[in-house]
Amino acid sequence: MKAIVDSFDRQIVPRWRDSAHTIGSPDLLPLRARTGVMEWESGIEGKAATLVEQQSIGVAADLANSAILERRQDLLAVAAKTLLAPGAGSPEYLANQIRKQLEQPIGKEEGVGSGHDTPRREEIAHLRQQLLIEPRNPVVLMDLARLQATSGHREKAEKLARQALALAPNNRWLLRSTSKLLTAHGKPDEAHRLLIRSGATLSDPWLIAAELATAQASDRSPKFWRQAQSFLEARAFAPTHLSELASAIGTIDVLDGKIKKAKERFHQSLKAPTENALAQIKWAEGKIRNGFNLEKLISNNRLAYEAAFRTAYSERDMGKALQLAQEWMADEPFAPEPVANVTYVASLLDDYEMAIRSTERELRLAATREICIMNNRVYALMSGGKAFTDEQAGAELSDWVSNITRDLRENRIQDVGDQVHALANLGLLFYRAGELELGRKFYDQSAELTKTAKARQSESAVLTYHAREAILSKAPWTSEIMERAKRSIMAGALPGPAFYYAKVEALSKAPDKAAEILSRESANDFRVNLPKVIPAYRVEKTENGLILWVPKKVDGT
């Protein structure tokens, strides 16, 4: 099994949420110079109180966004009085979204993270109806693009996104959303070209952050590196506008081995972090071996699904990690990363039905399927036994074997991690077919491939899964494989393989209890609780974003 959470590098590519859930988000705020005045504001009730005093569209939009996310219909109505008042001057798309939310009461099923990975047909029909009224509305076009991407209609989604950009070529939200769409579709080079050709990028730290991330994703040199450094050193904008930029530069510093500089940039990012920046810094913790104690910031951010997932995963709380990965997948249903992680963690829990269900959309993508997700799906079909008992699943396995052996033979698989996983899956297939020698051969080839720099972290996973199959098949070399897996785990395994090795170790001692040990219900038996000492951080949310107050260390370090 392979997970994006364990991949070596993560880029801080922008998030892409629909316009209803983007109202009032930091990346829609206008760029303003920093001021020395910071007014305390305490959550959604504080925003409502501020609106009573100020009666501004900006405050009302911020309150409306929070009300939608927190499912507070009463406070959405308060915000609507200002936004929909005659002569208020609210943007038409914003007014339409507010009216839509008022007509249909806010519920979990309509909110971000609802768990639905397939948009309803009526949502697409509703947006198409809006386009008949406002055919040149870029926001409606972009929302429709997101729904099409979620449905697996990639070409339609990209066409709609480009139509939206043609109408508003310098709009930050449209540029960042389109760059996310293209990157999610495996076209980071196109996303990068889009950003460097835009006249808005050079003067906007949000767009430069996206440019740096897409350059990294497409193995290109960033064009606006010098301008990015200048923005961070000048600190001319409010911290929230620089959060993702600081994280983007910190990420590049990590990969270049400049750990001290990376820490400085990540700490700058934490002054007013977006949830995307929190996820990036959570990723970085494992690379620089330095905890930023993000738990409180993550728990205070309702949209920090990925960051919260990474936290639960690192603590081996796989039940919670799966729930959060599903919420992340609902938040970004068009993106492959959350899907890959849902299938991975579900399989760690031996919940193969969940792993299979979460990949259903991938079957509709034909030639554009993500190989990582399809490998995870095939692993789940075989491990759960469905591939050997269900005719349709068996045909799917047969097709996968034909395609993957051809791709391996012709060197079509570029990612070494995907090669490792494909070979391990073939090993699993032969073990389950009773061809133990062949099964061992493919697992050994997979393990040998993990000795390359880009796949070294996969060794413990390959050996652990090999040990499971050796135990289940009563192979004569079981003790040898178990010993190799143990050495790899003890050398410093990632949370997923370490969690599953604990299961396999229990299985080796009681193979007659395989059904009990290899089940989701056994998860708590193999979780290791890691004690943590969290300093008394204080988090404030100001007009310039989240502010993290860090206790001063007595020794001055």
Coordinates of C-alpha atoms in Angstrom, one line a residue:
M1 CA 0.0 0.0 0.0
K2 CA 1.1 3.5 -0.8
A3 CA 0.0 6.8 0.8
I4 CA 0.5 10.4 -0.1
V5 CA 0.9 11.1 3.6
D6 CA 4.2 9.3 3.5
S7 CA 5.5 10.8 0.3
F8 CA 8.8 12.7 0.5
D9 CA 7.6 16.1 -0.7
R10 CA 4.4 18.0 -0.4
Q11 CA 3.8 21.3 -2.2
I12 CA 1.6 24.0 -0.8
V13 CA -0.6 24.1 -3.9
P14 CA -3.7 26.3 -3.3
R15 CA -7.0 24.8 -2.0
W16 CA -10.0 25.0 -4.2
R17 CA -13.4 25.3 -2.5
D18 CA -16.6 26.4 -4.1
S19 CA -17.6 30.1 -3.8
A20 CA -20.2 29.5 -1.1
H21 CA -17.4 28.1 1.2
T22 CA -14.9 30.7 0.2
I23 CA -16.8 33.7 1.3
G24 CA -14.7 35.7 3.7
S25 CA -11.7 33.3 3.5
P26 CA -8.2 35.0 3.9
D27 CA -7.2 34.6 0.3
L28 CA -10.2 36.7 -0.9
L29 CA -9.3 39.6 1.3
P30 CA -7.6 42.6 -0.4
L31 CA -3.9 43.1 0.2
R32 CA -3.4 45.8 2.9
A33 CA -0.3 47.1 4.6
R34 CA 0.3 45.9 8.1
T35 CA -0.8 48.2 10.9
G36 CA 0.2 48.3 14.5
V37 CA -3.4 48.1 15.6
M38 CA -4.8 44.6 16.4
E39 CA -8.4 44.4 17.6
W40 CA -9.4 41.3 19.5
E41 CA -12.1 39.3 17.9
S42 CA -13.4 36.1 19.5
G43 CA -14.9 33.8 16.9
I44 CA -18.3 33.9 15.3
E45 CA -20.1 35.7 18.1
G46 CA -17.4 38.4 18.0
K47 CA -17.9 38.8 14.3
A48 CA -21.6 39.3 14.8
A49 CA -20.9 41.9 17.5
T50 CA -18.4 43.7 15.1
L51 CA -21.0 43.7 12.4
V52 CA -23.5 45.5 14.7
E53 CA -20.9 48.2 15.2
Q54 CA -19.4 48.6 11.8
Q55 CA -22.1 47.4 9.3
S56 CA -19.5 46.8 6.6
I57 CA -19.9 44.3 3.7
G58 CA -16.4 42.8 4.5
V59 CA -17.4 42.0 8.1
A60 CA -20.8 40.7 6.9
A61 CA -19.1 38.4 4.3
D62 CA -16.7 37.1 7.0
L63 CA -19.6 36.4 9.3
A64 CA -21.6 34.7 6.5
N65 CA -18.7 32.4 5.8
S66 CA -18.3 31.4 9.4
A67 CA -22.0 30.9 9.7
I68 CA -22.1 28.5 6.8
L69 CA -19.1 26.5 8.1
E70 CA -20.5 26.3 11.6
R71 CA -24.1 25.7 10.4
R72 CA -25.5 28.8 12.2
Q73 CA -28.5 29.7 10.2
D74 CA -29.4 32.5 12.7
L75 CA -26.2 34.3 12.2
L76 CA -26.3 33.8 8.5
A77 CA -29.6 35.7 8.6
V78 CA -27.9 38.5 10.5
A79 CA -25.1 38.8 7.9
A80 CA -27.7 38.6 5.1
K81 CA -29.5 41.8 6.4
T82 CA -26.4 43.8 5.6
L83 CA -25.3 41.9 2.4
L84 CA -28.8 41.9 0.8
A85 CA -29.9 45.4 1.9
P86 CA -31.0 47.7 -0.9
G87 CA -28.0 49.7 -2.1
A88 CA -25.6 47.6 -0.2
G89 CA -23.4 47.0 -3.3
S90 CA -22.7 43.3 -2.5
P91 CA -21.2 41.4 -5.5
E92 CA -24.0 39.6 -7.4
Y93 CA -22.4 36.2 -7.0
L94 CA -22.1 36.8 -3.2
A95 CA -25.7 37.9 -2.9
N96 CA -26.9 34.8 -4.9
Q97 CA -24.9 32.4 -2.7
I98 CA -26.4 34.0 0.5
R99 CA -30.0 33.7 -0.9
K100 CA -29.3 30.1 -1.9
Q101 CA -28.1 29.3 1.6
L102 CA -31.1 31.0 3.2
E103 CA -33.5 29.1 1.0
Q104 CA -31.9 25.8 1.9
P105 CA -31.1 25.6 5.6
I106 CA -27.5 24.8 6.4
G107 CA -27.0 21.2 7.3
K108 CA -24.1 18.8 7.6
E109 CA -25.0 17.2 4.3
E110 CA -24.5 20.6 2.5
G111 CA -21.3 21.7 4.3
V112 CA -17.7 21.2 3.6
G113 CA -16.5 17.8 4.8
S114 CA -20.0 16.2 4.5
G115 CA -18.7 12.9 3.2
H116 CA -20.3 13.1 -0.3
D117 CA -17.8 12.5 -3.0
T118 CA -20.2 12.7 -5.9
P119 CA -22.1 16.0 -6.6
R120 CA -25.8 15.8 -7.0
R121 CA -27.2 16.2 -10.5
E122 CA -29.4 19.0 -9.3
E123 CA -26.4 21.1 -8.3
I124 CA -25.0 20.9 -11.8
A125 CA -28.5 21.7 -13.2
H126 CA -28.9 24.6 -10.9
L127 CA -25.6 26.2 -12.0
R128 CA -26.4 25.6 -15.6
Q129 CA -29.6 27.4 -15.1
Q130 CA -27.7 30.3 -13.5
L131 CA -25.5 30.5 -16.6
L132 CA -28.5 30.9 -18.8
I133 CA -29.2 34.1 -16.8
E134 CA -25.6 35.2 -16.3
P135 CA -23.6 33.5 -19.1
R136 CA -20.5 35.7 -18.3
N137 CA -20.4 35.0 -14.6
P138 CA -16.9 33.6 -13.9
V139 CA -17.8 32.5 -10.4
V140 CA -20.7 30.3 -11.6
L141 CA -18.4 28.9 -14.3
M142 CA -15.8 28.0 -11.7
D143 CA -18.2 26.4 -9.4
L144 CA -19.5 24.3 -12.3
A145 CA -15.9 23.4 -13.2
R146 CA -15.4 22.1 -9.6
L147 CA -18.5 19.9 -9.8
Q148 CA -17.4 18.5 -13.2
A149 CA -14.0 17.8 -11.8
T150 CA -15.6 16.0 -8.9
S151 CA -17.7 13.9 -11.3
G152 CA -14.5 12.9 -13.1
H153 CA -15.2 15.0 -16.2
R154 CA -11.7 16.5 -16.4
E155 CA -11.8 18.0 -19.9
K156 CA -15.1 19.8 -19.2
A157 CA -13.8 21.1 -15.9
E158 CA -10.6 22.5 -17.4
K159 CA -12.6 24.1 -20.3
L160 CA -15.0 25.8 -17.8
A161 CA -12.1 27.1 -15.7
R162 CA -10.4 28.6 -18.7
Q163 CA -13.7 30.3 -19.7
A164 CA -13.9 31.8 -16.2
L165 CA -10.3 33.1 -16.4
A166 CA -10.9 34.6 -19.8
L167 CA -13.6 36.8 -18.1
A168 CA -11.5 37.7 -15.1
P169 CA -7.9 36.9 -16.0
N170 CA -6.4 38.7 -12.9
N171 CA -8.7 37.3 -10.3
R172 CA -6.7 35.7 -7.5
W173 CA -9.3 33.1 -6.5
L174 CA -9.8 32.0 -10.2
L175 CA -6.0 31.8 -10.8
R176 CA -5.3 29.8 -7.6
S177 CA -8.3 27.5 -8.2
T178 CA -7.3 26.8 -11.7
S179 CA -3.8 26.1 -10.7
K180 CA -5.1 23.6 -8.2
L181 CA -7.4 22.0 -10.8
L182 CA -4.5 21.6 -13.3
T183 CA -2.1 20.2 -10.6
A184 CA -4.8 17.7 -9.4
H185 CA -5.1 16.6 -13.0
G186 CA -1.4 15.9 -13.2
K187 CA -0.6 19.0 -15.2
P188 CA 1.5 21.1 -12.8
D189 CA 3.6 22.5 -15.7
E190 CA 0.4 24.0 -17.2
A191 CA -0.5 25.4 -13.8
H192 CA 2.9 27.0 -13.5
R193 CA 2.8 28.6 -16.9
L194 CA -0.7 30.0 -16.1
L195 CA 0.7 31.8 -13.0
I196 CA 3.9 33.1 -14.5
R197 CA 2.0 34.5 -17.5
S198 CA -0.5 36.4 -15.4
G199 CA 0.1 40.0 -14.8
A200 CA -1.3 39.8 -11.3
T201 CA 1.2 37.3 -9.9
L202 CA 4.3 39.5 -9.5
S203 CA 2.5 41.8 -7.0
D204 CA 0.5 39.3 -5.1
P205 CA 2.1 37.0 -2.4
W206 CA -0.8 34.5 -2.6
L207 CA -0.2 34.0 -6.3
I208 CA 3.6 33.9 -5.9
A209 CA 3.1 31.2 -3.2
A210 CA 1.1 29.2 -5.8
E211 CA 3.8 29.8 -8.4
L212 CA 6.6 28.5 -6.1
A213 CA 4.5 25.4 -5.3
T214 CA 3.6 24.6 -8.9
A215 CA 7.2 25.1 -10.0
Q216 CA 8.3 22.6 -7.4
A217 CA 5.6 20.2 -8.5
S218 CA 6.7 20.4 -12.1
D219 CA 10.5 20.3 -11.3
R220 CA 11.0 23.8 -12.6
S221 CA 12.8 26.8 -11.1
P222 CA 10.4 29.4 -9.7
K223 CA 10.3 32.6 -11.6
F224 CA 9.4 34.9 -8.7
W225 CA 11.8 33.6 -6.1
R226 CA 13.5 37.0 -5.5
Q227 CA 10.2 38.8 -5.2
A228 CA 9.0 36.1 -2.8
Q229 CA 12.0 36.7 -0.5
S230 CA 11.5 40.4 -0.8
F231 CA 7.8 40.2 0.4
L232 CA 8.8 38.1 3.4
E233 CA 11.7 40.3 4.4
A234 CA 9.8 43.6 4.0
R235 CA 6.8 42.2 6.0
A236 CA 4.7 44.9 4.2
F237 CA 1.5 42.9 4.3
A238 CA -0.6 41.5 7.2
P239 CA 0.7 38.0 8.3
T240 CA -2.2 36.1 6.9
H241 CA -1.3 37.3 3.4
L242 CA 2.3 35.9 3.8
S243 CA 1.5 32.6 5.5
E244 CA 1.4 30.4 2.5
L245 CA 4.3 32.2 0.9
A246 CA 6.5 31.6 4.0
S247 CA 5.5 28.0 4.0
A248 CA 6.3 27.6 0.2
I249 CA 9.8 29.1 0.8
G250 CA 10.3 27.0 3.9
T251 CA 9.4 23.9 1.9
I252 CA 12.0 24.6 -0.7
D253 CA 14.6 25.3 2.1
V254 CA 13.8 21.9 3.6
L255 CA 14.3 20.1 0.4
D256 CA 17.6 22.0 -0.1
G257 CA 18.8 21.0 3.3
K258 CA 18.6 24.5 4.7
I259 CA 16.9 23.5 7.9
K260 CA 17.7 26.6 10.0
K261 CA 16.2 28.9 7.3
A262 CA 13.2 26.6 6.9
K263 CA 12.4 26.8 10.6
E264 CA 12.5 30.6 10.4
R265 CA 10.1 30.6 7.5
F266 CA 7.7 28.2 9.1
H267 CA 7.6 30.2 12.3
Q268 CA 6.8 33.3 10.2
S269 CA 4.0 31.3 8.5
L270 CA 2.5 30.4 11.9
K271 CA 1.9 34.1 12.8
A272 CA -1.4 33.9 11.0
P273 CA -1.6 30.4 9.4
T274 CA -4.1 29.2 6.8
E275 CA -5.2 25.6 7.1
N276 CA -3.1 24.8 4.0
A277 CA 0.0 26.3 5.7
L278 CA -0.8 24.2 8.8
A279 CA -0.9 21.0 6.7
Q280 CA 2.4 22.0 5.1
I281 CA 4.1 22.6 8.4
K282 CA 2.7 19.4 9.8
W283 CA 4.4 17.6 6.8
A284 CA 7.6 19.5 7.5
E285 CA 7.8 18.3 11.1
G286 CA 8.8 14.9 10.0
K287 CA 11.5 16.2 7.7
I288 CA 13.3 18.6 10.1
R289 CA 12.6 16.5 13.2
N290 CA 11.3 19.5 15.1
G291 CA 7.8 19.8 16.4
F292 CA 6.0 23.0 16.0
N293 CA 3.2 22.0 18.5
L294 CA 0.4 22.7 16.1
E295 CA -2.3 20.8 17.8
K296 CA -4.2 23.8 19.2
L297 CA -3.9 25.8 16.0
I298 CA -5.2 22.8 14.0
S299 CA -8.1 22.1 16.4
N300 CA -9.1 25.8 16.2
N301 CA -9.3 25.7 12.4
R302 CA -12.5 24.0 11.2
L303 CA -11.1 23.5 7.7
A304 CA -7.8 22.0 8.7
Y305 CA -8.9 18.4 7.7
E306 CA -5.5 17.5 6.1
A307 CA -3.5 18.9 9.0
A308 CA -5.7 17.1 11.6
F309 CA -5.4 13.9 9.5
R310 CA -1.6 14.1 9.5
T311 CA -1.7 14.6 13.3
A312 CA -3.9 11.6 14.0
Y313 CA -1.8 9.5 11.5
S314 CA 1.5 10.5 13.2
E315 CA 0.0 9.4 16.5
R316 CA -1.2 6.1 15.0
D317 CA -4.8 6.8 15.8
M318 CA -5.9 5.2 12.6
G319 CA -9.6 5.2 13.3
K320 CA -9.6 9.0 13.8
A321 CA -7.2 9.4 10.9
L322 CA -9.6 7.6 8.6
Q323 CA -12.5 9.8 9.6
L324 CA -10.4 13.0 9.0
A325 CA -9.2 11.6 5.7
Q326 CA -12.8 11.2 4.6
E327 CA -13.6 14.7 5.6
W328 CA -10.5 15.9 3.7
M329 CA -11.8 13.9 0.6
A330 CA -15.2 15.6 0.9
D331 CA -13.5 19.0 1.1
E332 CA -11.4 18.2 -2.1
P333 CA -13.4 15.5 -3.9
F334 CA -11.6 16.2 -7.2
A335 CA -8.1 15.7 -5.8
P336 CA -6.2 12.4 -5.8
E337 CA -4.3 13.0 -2.5
P338 CA -7.2 12.6 0.0
V339 CA -8.6 9.6 -1.9
A340 CA -5.2 7.8 -1.8
N341 CA -4.9 8.4 1.9
V342 CA -8.5 7.2 2.6
T343 CA -7.7 3.9 0.8
Y344 CA -4.4 3.6 2.6
V345 CA -5.6 4.2 6.1
A346 CA -8.7 2.0 5.5
S347 CA -6.4 -0.8 4.4
L348 CA -4.3 -0.3 7.5
L349 CA -7.5 -0.9 9.4
D350 CA -8.2 -3.9 7.2
D351 CA -11.5 -2.1 6.2
Y352 CA -11.3 -3.2 2.6
E353 CA -14.9 -2.4 1.7
M354 CA -14.2 1.2 2.7
A355 CA -11.0 1.3 0.7
I356 CA -12.9 -0.1 -2.4
R357 CA -15.8 2.3 -2.1
S358 CA -13.6 5.4 -1.8
T359 CA -12.0 4.6 -5.2
E360 CA -15.2 4.2 -7.2
R361 CA -14.8 7.6 -8.9
E362 CA -11.4 6.6 -10.2
L363 CA -13.1 3.9 -12.3
R364 CA -14.9 6.6 -14.4
L365 CA -11.6 8.3 -15.3
A366 CA -10.5 5.7 -17.9
A367 CA -7.1 6.7 -19.2
T368 CA -6.5 9.4 -16.6
R369 CA -6.7 7.1 -13.6
E370 CA -4.2 7.7 -10.8
I371 CA -1.9 4.7 -10.7
C372 CA -1.4 5.1 -6.9
I373 CA -5.1 4.9 -6.2
M374 CA -5.7 2.0 -8.6
N375 CA -2.8 0.1 -7.0
N376 CA -4.4 0.7 -3.6
R377 CA -7.8 -0.4 -4.9
V378 CA -6.4 -3.7 -6.3
Y379 CA -4.5 -4.3 -3.0
A380 CA -7.9 -3.9 -1.2
L381 CA -9.7 -6.2 -3.7
M382 CA -7.1 -8.9 -3.1
S383 CA -6.6 -8.5 0.6
G384 CA -10.3 -8.6 1.3
G385 CA -10.7 -11.6 -1.0
K386 CA -13.3 -9.9 -3.3
A387 CA -11.0 -10.3 -6.3
F388 CA -11.2 -14.1 -5.9
T389 CA -14.9 -14.4 -5.1
D390 CA -16.6 -11.7 -7.2
E391 CA -16.7 -12.1 -11.0
Q392 CA -16.6 -8.3 -11.7
A393 CA -13.7 -7.8 -9.2
G394 CA -11.8 -10.7 -10.7
A395 CA -12.1 -9.2 -14.2
E396 CA -10.9 -5.9 -12.8
L397 CA -7.9 -7.7 -11.3
S398 CA -7.1 -9.4 -14.6
D399 CA -7.2 -6.1 -16.4
W400 CA -4.9 -4.5 -13.8
V401 CA -2.4 -7.4 -14.2
S402 CA -2.3 -7.0 -18.0
N403 CA -1.8 -3.3 -17.8
I404 CA 0.6 -3.2 -14.9
T405 CA 2.9 -5.9 -16.3
R406 CA 3.0 -4.0 -19.7
D407 CA 3.7 -0.7 -17.9
L408 CA 6.5 -2.3 -15.9
R409 CA 8.0 -4.0 -18.9
E410 CA 8.0 -0.8 -21.0
N411 CA 9.1 1.5 -18.1
R412 CA 5.9 3.6 -18.3
I413 CA 5.7 4.0 -14.5
Q414 CA 7.8 7.0 -13.6
D415 CA 7.3 7.1 -9.8
V416 CA 9.5 4.6 -8.1
G417 CA 7.0 4.3 -5.2
D418 CA 4.3 3.2 -7.7
Q419 CA 6.8 0.6 -9.1
V420 CA 7.4 -0.7 -5.6
H421 CA 3.7 -1.0 -4.9
A422 CA 2.9 -2.7 -8.3
L423 CA 5.6 -5.4 -7.7
A424 CA 4.3 -5.9 -4.1
N425 CA 0.8 -6.3 -5.4
L426 CA 2.0 -9.0 -7.9
G427 CA 3.7 -10.7 -4.9
L428 CA 0.4 -10.6 -3.0
L429 CA -1.5 -12.0 -6.0
F430 CA 0.8 -15.1 -6.3
Y431 CA 0.8 -15.8 -2.6
R432 CA -3.0 -15.8 -2.7
A433 CA -2.9 -18.0 -5.8
G434 CA -0.8 -20.5 -3.9
E435 CA 2.4 -19.8 -6.0
L436 CA 4.5 -19.0 -2.9
E437 CA 7.9 -19.0 -4.7
L438 CA 6.6 -16.5 -7.3
G439 CA 5.0 -14.4 -4.5
R440 CA 8.3 -14.3 -2.7
K441 CA 10.2 -13.4 -5.9
F442 CA 8.0 -10.3 -6.6
Y443 CA 8.1 -9.1 -3.0
D444 CA 11.9 -9.5 -3.0
Q445 CA 12.0 -7.4 -6.2
S446 CA 9.8 -4.8 -4.6
A447 CA 12.0 -4.7 -1.5
E448 CA 15.2 -4.4 -3.6
L449 CA 13.7 -1.4 -5.4
T450 CA 13.2 0.4 -2.0
K451 CA 17.0 0.7 -1.7
T452 CA 16.8 3.7 -4.1
A453 CA 16.8 7.1 -2.4
K454 CA 13.2 8.0 -3.5
A455 CA 11.7 4.7 -2.3
R456 CA 13.7 3.9 0.8
Q457 CA 10.9 4.8 3.2
S458 CA 8.7 2.0 1.6
E459 CA 11.0 -0.8 2.7
S460 CA 9.3 -1.5 6.0
A461 CA 5.8 -1.5 4.4
V462 CA 6.9 -4.0 1.7
L463 CA 8.5 -6.3 4.3
T464 CA 5.6 -6.1 6.7
Y465 CA 3.0 -7.0 4.0
H466 CA 5.3 -9.8 2.8
A467 CA 5.5 -11.1 6.3
R468 CA 1.7 -11.1 6.5
E469 CA 1.4 -13.2 3.4
A470 CA 4.1 -15.6 4.5
I471 CA 2.4 -16.2 7.8
L472 CA -1.1 -16.7 6.2
S473 CA 0.3 -19.2 3.7
K474 CA 2.6 -20.9 6.2
A475 CA 5.7 -20.3 4.0
P476 CA 8.9 -22.0 5.2
W477 CA 10.7 -18.7 5.1
T478 CA 8.3 -16.8 7.4
S479 CA 10.7 -16.4 10.2
E480 CA 13.3 -14.9 7.9
I481 CA 10.9 -12.3 6.5
M482 CA 9.6 -11.5 9.9
E483 CA 13.1 -10.8 11.1
R484 CA 13.8 -8.5 8.2
A485 CA 10.6 -6.6 8.7
K486 CA 11.4 -6.2 12.4
R487 CA 14.8 -4.8 11.7
S488 CA 13.3 -2.3 9.2
I489 CA 10.7 -1.2 11.7
M490 CA 13.2 -0.8 14.5
A491 CA 15.4 1.3 12.3
G492 CA 12.7 3.9 12.2
A493 CA 9.5 3.2 10.4
L494 CA 6.7 5.5 9.4
P495 CA 3.5 5.4 11.4
G496 CA 1.5 3.3 9.0
P497 CA 4.0 0.4 8.6
A498 CA 4.7 0.5 12.3
F499 CA 1.0 0.3 13.1
Y500 CA 0.5 -2.6 10.7
Y501 CA 3.6 -4.4 11.8
A502 CA 2.2 -4.6 15.3
K503 CA -0.8 -6.5 13.8
V504 CA 1.5 -8.8 11.8
E505 CA 3.6 -9.5 14.9
A506 CA 0.4 -10.5 16.8
L507 CA -0.6 -12.6 13.8
S508 CA 2.7 -14.5 13.9
K509 CA 2.1 -15.5 17.5
A510 CA -1.6 -16.5 16.9
P511 CA -2.2 -17.2 13.2
D512 CA -5.4 -19.0 14.1
K513 CA -6.8 -15.6 15.1
A514 CA -6.2 -14.0 11.8
A515 CA -9.9 -12.9 11.3
E516 CA -9.8 -11.2 14.7
I517 CA -6.4 -9.5 14.4
L518 CA -6.8 -8.4 10.8
S519 CA -10.0 -6.4 11.4
R520 CA -10.9 -2.8 12.0
E521 CA -12.2 -3.7 15.4
S522 CA -8.6 -4.5 16.6
A523 CA -7.3 -1.0 15.8
N524 CA -7.1 0.2 19.4
D525 CA -5.0 -2.8 20.3
F526 CA -2.1 -1.6 18.1
R527 CA -2.2 2.1 18.7
V528 CA 0.8 3.6 20.5
N529 CA -0.1 6.7 22.5
L530 CA 2.8 9.1 22.4
P531 CA 2.9 11.5 25.4
K532 CA 3.2 15.2 24.4
V533 CA 3.9 18.3 26.4
I534 CA 2.1 21.2 24.8
P535 CA 3.1 24.7 25.9
A536 CA 0.4 27.2 26.9
Y537 CA 0.0 28.7 23.5
R538 CA -2.7 31.4 23.0
V539 CA -4.4 31.9 19.7
E540 CA -6.1 35.1 18.8
K541 CA -8.0 35.9 15.6
T542 CA -7.6 39.5 14.5
E543 CA -8.6 41.5 11.4
N544 CA -5.2 40.4 10.0
G545 CA -5.7 36.7 10.6
L546 CA -4.8 34.2 13.3
I547 CA -2.1 35.3 15.7
L548 CA -0.1 32.7 17.7
W549 CA 1.3 33.9 21.0
V550 CA 4.3 31.7 22.0
P551 CA 5.5 31.6 25.6
K552 CA 9.0 33.2 26.1
K553 CA 11.6 30.7 27.0
V554 CA 13.5 31.5 30.2
D555 CA 16.9 30.5 28.8
G556 CA 16.3 32.7 25.8
T557 CA 16.7 29.9 23.3

